[in-house]
Phi, psi and omega in degrees: 000315180297319180295321178297321179290322176295321178301316179299321180295312178298321181299324183286316189236005178081169180295307183294327184274357181258113183280163175297324177298319179294321179292321177297318179294317182294320184269352184060040179231145174279173185299313179302319180292322179296314179296320181294321183282321189234347189090208183280182183300319181295319178297321178296317179297316180298323176296318179295316180295315179299318179294318179298315180297317179299312181293322179295318180299318179295317181291322178297316179299320179292320181294325182277052184302127179280354182269355179243172179293161179299319180300318178293317181299316179294319178297319176300317179301310182293321179292324175299314181299323181290332175293331177280315185285332181233067181296142184294326187262012183211170178292154175304132186229352180068205183265131180302315183295312181293319183290329186247323184279323182302314179297332183271342188296332181299322187247003183230108185298322182291317178295319178298320179295318178297318180297313181298317180295320180295317178296319179296321179292321177299313177302318182297315180297316181290319180299318179299320179293321179290324177297318177298317180299321177293321182296328181262008173090008178283336175241151179301149181299331182275358182291157182248097183303323181295315179293317178297324178295320178298321178292315181299318180286330176297327176297319177301317181296319179290327175298320180297314182292316182292325176296314179299327181281352174102012178291152184285158176300322180299315180295321180291324178292333175293323176295318178303311182300318180294320181294316180296318178296318181296318183282317187269339186097149184303318184293314181295317181294320181293333184273358185291148176260173180297128180297148174283163178291134178275129181250000000 
């Protein structure tokens, strides 16, 4: 619970912009207790980032369901990200990793390594799903799953930035529809059914 509250604090104001006093207030812990539980502010942030990456990877894998069509799987992926980036009960916040780790990656080797590994894992998960789609004939035999995966994940990144910037869900879903059509082809995208809820 304390880590989740600290994550929300970092998500709102970033690593540099989140003071220890703000973290103590968010977690309902005094400084000695905070240090004892998590170490310093950077250690707390790294714990929050690691947990976010772990949970995101699990959710992404679930969204990329191999039992549905590729168009449905991609739509599920994008709709899942929008539930995170545009929570109903809070202000638009985008992606925790992009909003907080990207600004710190320039000067922090460990954060940069975590960011790079997370992006690579995201690409790997999507590429594997696209490779399966090619194997079963949903994508042309000449298609390049690795390149398409980079495009598919780039769409997630732009959704995160645009959500943080205040664009509407309707506008973001228009981007989703265009991306799915571009990757899957007009016929496959048009034939998609409503995605199931991702658990």
